[in-house]
Amino acid sequence: MSHTLTEENIKKLQEELEYRMTVKRAEIAREKLIAAEHGDRSENAEYKEACERYTANDNRIQELLNTISTAIVVDGSSQDKSVLGINSRARIRFVDDDDEAVVTLVTTMDIDPAKMRISIESDLGKALTGKKAGAVVEVDAPSGKYPVEILEIL
């Protein structure tokens, strides 16, 4: 599955990938070598743990490679400010209960529900993306649909 990411997100992923492929891999390989010197590998807990860390690191490397290669990269700075998109802030109203909130639409890497930083790939984010102030959107949720009004784009 591809994710929508910014250039900054891609850069962070590439930095993590470089670290894991060079520094982290070498650290774990050294740990494996030292642990292997402690004797029988079949009963060597340190060696088994180092092997597990090596596998976990390689799995994360594969995950990073996949995410980077399949990402849809967007430039949030050049988007139309009159419609909601990445890094847009909006004041919205949940119509059914008349609650208001200020949300910021972000990529999956930048979510923070406590600060109302909502992924554009979430149900709410998908419903809001591309919409203008004044629009009322239907948000699909596991418990059913609910209406949300975009009061203003900040």
PDB file of C-alpha atoms in Angstrom:
ATOM      1  CA  MET A   1       0.000   0.000   0.000  1.00  0.00           C
ATOM      2  CA  SER A   2       1.347   3.422  -0.884  1.00  0.00           C
ATOM      3  CA  HIS A   3       1.302   6.360   1.484  1.00  0.00           C
ATOM      4  CA  THR A   4       1.143  10.042   0.657  1.00  0.00           C
ATOM      5  CA  LEU A   5       4.279  11.662   2.070  1.00  0.00           C
ATOM      6  CA  THR A   6       6.135  14.949   1.840  1.00  0.00           C
ATOM      7  CA  GLU A   7       9.744  15.404   0.715  1.00  0.00           C
ATOM      8  CA  GLU A   8      10.621  15.959   4.393  1.00  0.00           C
ATOM      9  CA  ASN A   9       9.012  12.608   5.310  1.00  0.00           C
ATOM     10  CA  ILE A  10      10.986  10.855   2.554  1.00  0.00           C
ATOM     11  CA  LYS A  11      14.205  12.467   3.780  1.00  0.00           C
ATOM     12  CA  LYS A  12      13.572  11.195   7.340  1.00  0.00           C
ATOM     13  CA  LEU A  13      12.887   7.685   6.034  1.00  0.00           C
ATOM     14  CA  GLN A  14      16.046   7.744   3.909  1.00  0.00           C
ATOM     15  CA  GLU A  15      18.115   8.876   6.904  1.00  0.00           C
ATOM     16  CA  GLU A  16      16.713   6.039   9.007  1.00  0.00           C
ATOM     17  CA  LEU A  17      17.358   3.586   6.160  1.00  0.00           C
ATOM     18  CA  GLU A  18      20.982   4.722   5.811  1.00  0.00           C
ATOM     19  CA  TYR A  19      21.507   4.418   9.591  1.00  0.00           C
ATOM     20  CA  ARG A  20      19.980   0.942   9.749  1.00  0.00           C
ATOM     21  CA  MET A  21      21.924  -0.338   6.723  1.00  0.00           C
ATOM     22  CA  THR A  22      25.283   0.905   7.956  1.00  0.00           C
ATOM     23  CA  VAL A  23      25.625   1.730  11.647  1.00  0.00           C
ATOM     24  CA  LYS A  24      22.884  -0.468  13.139  1.00  0.00           C
ATOM     25  CA  ARG A  25      23.674  -3.486  10.955  1.00  0.00           C
ATOM     26  CA  ALA A  26      27.364  -3.284  11.875  1.00  0.00           C
ATOM     27  CA  GLU A  27      26.574  -2.958  15.609  1.00  0.00           C
ATOM     28  CA  ILE A  28      24.358  -6.024  15.561  1.00  0.00           C
ATOM     29  CA  ALA A  29      26.874  -8.023  13.518  1.00  0.00           C
ATOM     30  CA  ARG A  30      29.554  -7.219  16.129  1.00  0.00           C
ATOM     31  CA  GLU A  31      27.171  -8.289  18.922  1.00  0.00           C
ATOM     32  CA  LYS A  32      26.509 -11.556  17.086  1.00  0.00           C
ATOM     33  CA  LEU A  33      30.225 -12.194  16.661  1.00  0.00           C
ATOM     34  CA  ILE A  34      30.981 -11.547  20.342  1.00  0.00           C
ATOM     35  CA  ALA A  35      28.019 -13.661  21.468  1.00  0.00           C
ATOM     36  CA  ALA A  36      29.063 -16.514  19.155  1.00  0.00           C
ATOM     37  CA  GLU A  37      32.425 -16.654  20.926  1.00  0.00           C
ATOM     38  CA  HIS A  38      30.635 -17.615  24.166  1.00  0.00           C
ATOM     39  CA  GLY A  39      30.110 -21.169  23.035  1.00  0.00           C
ATOM     40  CA  ASP A  40      27.350 -23.404  21.769  1.00  0.00           C
ATOM     41  CA  ARG A  41      25.020 -21.264  19.680  1.00  0.00           C
ATOM     42  CA  SER A  42      22.029 -23.528  20.227  1.00  0.00           C
ATOM     43  CA  GLU A  43      21.990 -22.643  23.939  1.00  0.00           C
ATOM     44  CA  ASN A  44      23.436 -19.141  23.706  1.00  0.00           C
ATOM     45  CA  ALA A  45      20.741 -16.606  24.659  1.00  0.00           C
ATOM     46  CA  GLU A  46      22.931 -13.616  23.739  1.00  0.00           C
ATOM     47  CA  TYR A  47      23.513 -15.020  20.268  1.00  0.00           C
ATOM     48  CA  LYS A  48      19.818 -15.780  19.737  1.00  0.00           C
ATOM     49  CA  GLU A  49      18.892 -12.266  20.893  1.00  0.00           C
ATOM     50  CA  ALA A  50      21.432 -10.710  18.510  1.00  0.00           C
ATOM     51  CA  CYS A  51      20.015 -12.809  15.664  1.00  0.00           C
ATOM     52  CA  GLU A  52      16.506 -11.607  16.524  1.00  0.00           C
ATOM     53  CA  ARG A  53      17.685  -7.974  16.528  1.00  0.00           C
ATOM     54  CA  TYR A  54      19.396  -8.546  13.176  1.00  0.00           C
ATOM     55  CA  THR A  55      16.177  -9.964  11.699  1.00  0.00           C
ATOM     56  CA  ALA A  56      14.077  -7.128  13.153  1.00  0.00           C
ATOM     57  CA  ASN A  57      16.485  -4.567  11.703  1.00  0.00           C
ATOM     58  CA  ASP A  58      16.400  -6.238   8.273  1.00  0.00           C
ATOM     59  CA  ASN A  59      12.589  -6.317   8.396  1.00  0.00           C
ATOM     60  CA  ARG A  60      12.529  -2.582   9.142  1.00  0.00           C
ATOM     61  CA  ILE A  61      14.966  -1.973   6.270  1.00  0.00           C
ATOM     62  CA  GLN A  62      12.619  -3.809   3.901  1.00  0.00           C
ATOM     63  CA  GLU A  63       9.658  -1.838   5.246  1.00  0.00           C
ATOM     64  CA  LEU A  64      11.526   1.451   4.689  1.00  0.00           C
ATOM     65  CA  LEU A  65      12.549   0.466   1.159  1.00  0.00           C
ATOM     66  CA  ASN A  66       8.965  -0.463   0.338  1.00  0.00           C
ATOM     67  CA  THR A  67       7.529   2.733   1.840  1.00  0.00           C
ATOM     68  CA  ILE A  68      10.023   4.957   0.027  1.00  0.00           C
ATOM     69  CA  SER A  69       9.603   3.205  -3.323  1.00  0.00           C
ATOM     70  CA  THR A  70       5.791   3.213  -3.264  1.00  0.00           C
ATOM     71  CA  ALA A  71       5.218   6.643  -1.680  1.00  0.00           C
ATOM     72  CA  ILE A  72       3.200   9.304  -3.425  1.00  0.00           C
ATOM     73  CA  VAL A  73       5.274  12.431  -2.787  1.00  0.00           C
ATOM     74  CA  VAL A  74       3.417  15.723  -2.539  1.00  0.00           C
ATOM     75  CA  ASP A  75       4.573  19.285  -2.161  1.00  0.00           C
ATOM     76  CA  GLY A  76       2.364  20.835   0.495  1.00  0.00           C
ATOM     77  CA  SER A  77       3.788  24.306  -0.088  1.00  0.00           C
ATOM     78  CA  SER A  78       2.507  24.671  -3.647  1.00  0.00           C
ATOM     79  CA  GLN A  79      -1.082  23.588  -3.086  1.00  0.00           C
ATOM     80  CA  ASP A  80      -4.170  25.763  -3.486  1.00  0.00           C
ATOM     81  CA  LYS A  81      -4.725  27.358  -0.052  1.00  0.00           C
ATOM     82  CA  SER A  82      -8.503  27.584  -0.609  1.00  0.00           C
ATOM     83  CA  VAL A  83      -8.884  23.800  -0.437  1.00  0.00           C
ATOM     84  CA  LEU A  84      -7.801  21.389   2.280  1.00  0.00           C
ATOM     85  CA  GLY A  85      -4.674  19.338   1.712  1.00  0.00           C
ATOM     86  CA  ILE A  86      -1.464  18.365   3.473  1.00  0.00           C
ATOM     87  CA  ASN A  87      -0.557  20.753   6.301  1.00  0.00           C
ATOM     88  CA  SER A  88      -3.870  22.626   5.955  1.00  0.00           C
ATOM     89  CA  ARG A  89      -5.617  23.750   9.127  1.00  0.00           C
ATOM     90  CA  ALA A  90      -9.364  24.077   9.371  1.00  0.00           C
ATOM     91  CA  ARG A  91     -12.042  24.755  11.922  1.00  0.00           C
ATOM     92  CA  ILE A  92     -14.698  22.077  11.559  1.00  0.00           C
ATOM     93  CA  ARG A  93     -18.020  21.286  13.195  1.00  0.00           C
ATOM     94  CA  PHE A  94     -19.333  17.816  13.878  1.00  0.00           C
ATOM     95  CA  VAL A  95     -22.942  18.449  12.851  1.00  0.00           C
ATOM     96  CA  ASP A  96     -24.659  15.748  14.926  1.00  0.00           C
ATOM     97  CA  ASP A  97     -23.352  16.969  18.283  1.00  0.00           C
ATOM     98  CA  ASP A  98     -22.455  20.569  17.340  1.00  0.00           C
ATOM     99  CA  ASP A  99     -18.856  20.176  18.603  1.00  0.00           C
ATOM    100  CA  GLU A 100     -16.138  22.235  16.932  1.00  0.00           C
ATOM    101  CA  ALA A 101     -12.451  21.455  16.508  1.00  0.00           C
ATOM    102  CA  VAL A 102      -9.429  22.820  14.710  1.00  0.00           C
ATOM    103  CA  VAL A 103      -7.694  20.079  12.745  1.00  0.00           C
ATOM    104  CA  THR A 104      -4.499  19.955  10.737  1.00  0.00           C
ATOM    105  CA  LEU A 105      -4.283  17.466   7.872  1.00  0.00           C
ATOM    106  CA  VAL A 106      -0.910  15.718   7.826  1.00  0.00           C
ATOM    107  CA  THR A 107       0.774  12.599   6.471  1.00  0.00           C
ATOM    108  CA  THR A 108       0.690   9.321   8.390  1.00  0.00           C
ATOM    109  CA  MET A 109       4.199  10.063   9.691  1.00  0.00           C
ATOM    110  CA  ASP A 110       3.108  13.314  11.322  1.00  0.00           C
ATOM    111  CA  ILE A 111      -0.128  12.340  13.071  1.00  0.00           C
ATOM    112  CA  ASP A 112      -0.750  13.456  16.632  1.00  0.00           C
ATOM    113  CA  PRO A 113      -4.377  12.950  17.714  1.00  0.00           C
ATOM    114  CA  ALA A 114      -3.842  14.889  20.960  1.00  0.00           C
ATOM    115  CA  LYS A 115      -3.000  17.970  18.878  1.00  0.00           C
ATOM    116  CA  MET A 116      -5.714  17.179  16.291  1.00  0.00           C
ATOM    117  CA  ARG A 117      -3.093  16.420  13.624  1.00  0.00           C
ATOM    118  CA  ILE A 118      -5.170  14.063  11.478  1.00  0.00           C
ATOM    119  CA  SER A 119      -3.844  11.831   8.705  1.00  0.00           C
ATOM    120  CA  ILE A 120      -5.093  12.564   5.215  1.00  0.00           C
ATOM    121  CA  GLU A 121      -5.452   8.798   4.910  1.00  0.00           C
ATOM    122  CA  SER A 122      -7.890   8.546   7.858  1.00  0.00           C
ATOM    123  CA  ASP A 123     -11.642   8.518   7.284  1.00  0.00           C
ATOM    124  CA  LEU A 124     -11.944  12.147   8.391  1.00  0.00           C
ATOM    125  CA  GLY A 125      -8.853  13.192   6.451  1.00  0.00           C
ATOM    126  CA  LYS A 126     -10.102  11.561   3.244  1.00  0.00           C
ATOM    127  CA  ALA A 127     -13.465  13.290   3.584  1.00  0.00           C
ATOM    128  CA  LEU A 128     -11.896  16.733   4.158  1.00  0.00           C
ATOM    129  CA  THR A 129      -9.098  16.597   1.576  1.00  0.00           C
ATOM    130  CA  GLY A 130      -9.800  18.712  -1.486  1.00  0.00           C
ATOM    131  CA  LYS A 131     -12.817  20.456   0.061  1.00  0.00           C
ATOM    132  CA  LYS A 132     -13.423  24.188   0.599  1.00  0.00           C
ATOM    133  CA  ALA A 133     -14.795  26.177   3.521  1.00  0.00           C
ATOM    134  CA  GLY A 134     -18.556  25.866   3.776  1.00  0.00           C
ATOM    135  CA  ALA A 135     -18.666  22.292   2.530  1.00  0.00           C
ATOM    136  CA  VAL A 136     -20.470  19.612   4.514  1.00  0.00           C
ATOM    137  CA  VAL A 137     -18.889  16.190   4.049  1.00  0.00           C
ATOM    138  CA  GLU A 138     -19.999  12.697   5.029  1.00  0.00           C
ATOM    139  CA  VAL A 139     -17.331  10.800   6.943  1.00  0.00           C
ATOM    140  CA  ASP A 140     -17.374   7.011   6.709  1.00  0.00           C
ATOM    141  CA  ALA A 141     -16.728   5.386  10.063  1.00  0.00           C
ATOM    142  CA  PRO A 142     -17.118   1.861  11.452  1.00  0.00           C
ATOM    143  CA  SER A 143     -20.221   3.001  13.342  1.00  0.00           C
ATOM    144  CA  GLY A 144     -21.758   4.615  10.239  1.00  0.00           C
ATOM    145  CA  LYS A 145     -21.556   7.918   8.430  1.00  0.00           C
ATOM    146  CA  TYR A 146     -21.579  11.291  10.152  1.00  0.00           C
ATOM    147  CA  PRO A 147     -21.638  14.840   8.730  1.00  0.00           C
ATOM    148  CA  VAL A 148     -18.844  17.367   9.258  1.00  0.00           C
ATOM    149  CA  GLU A 149     -18.990  20.997   8.192  1.00  0.00           C
ATOM    150  CA  ILE A 150     -15.838  22.896   7.237  1.00  0.00           C
ATOM    151  CA  LEU A 151     -16.352  26.272   8.905  1.00  0.00           C
ATOM    152  CA  GLU A 152     -13.130  27.916   7.730  1.00  0.00           C
ATOM    153  CA  ILE A 153      -9.683  27.147   6.410  1.00  0.00           C
ATOM    154  CA  LEU A 154      -7.058  28.719   8.650  1.00  0.00           C
TER     155      LEU A 154
END
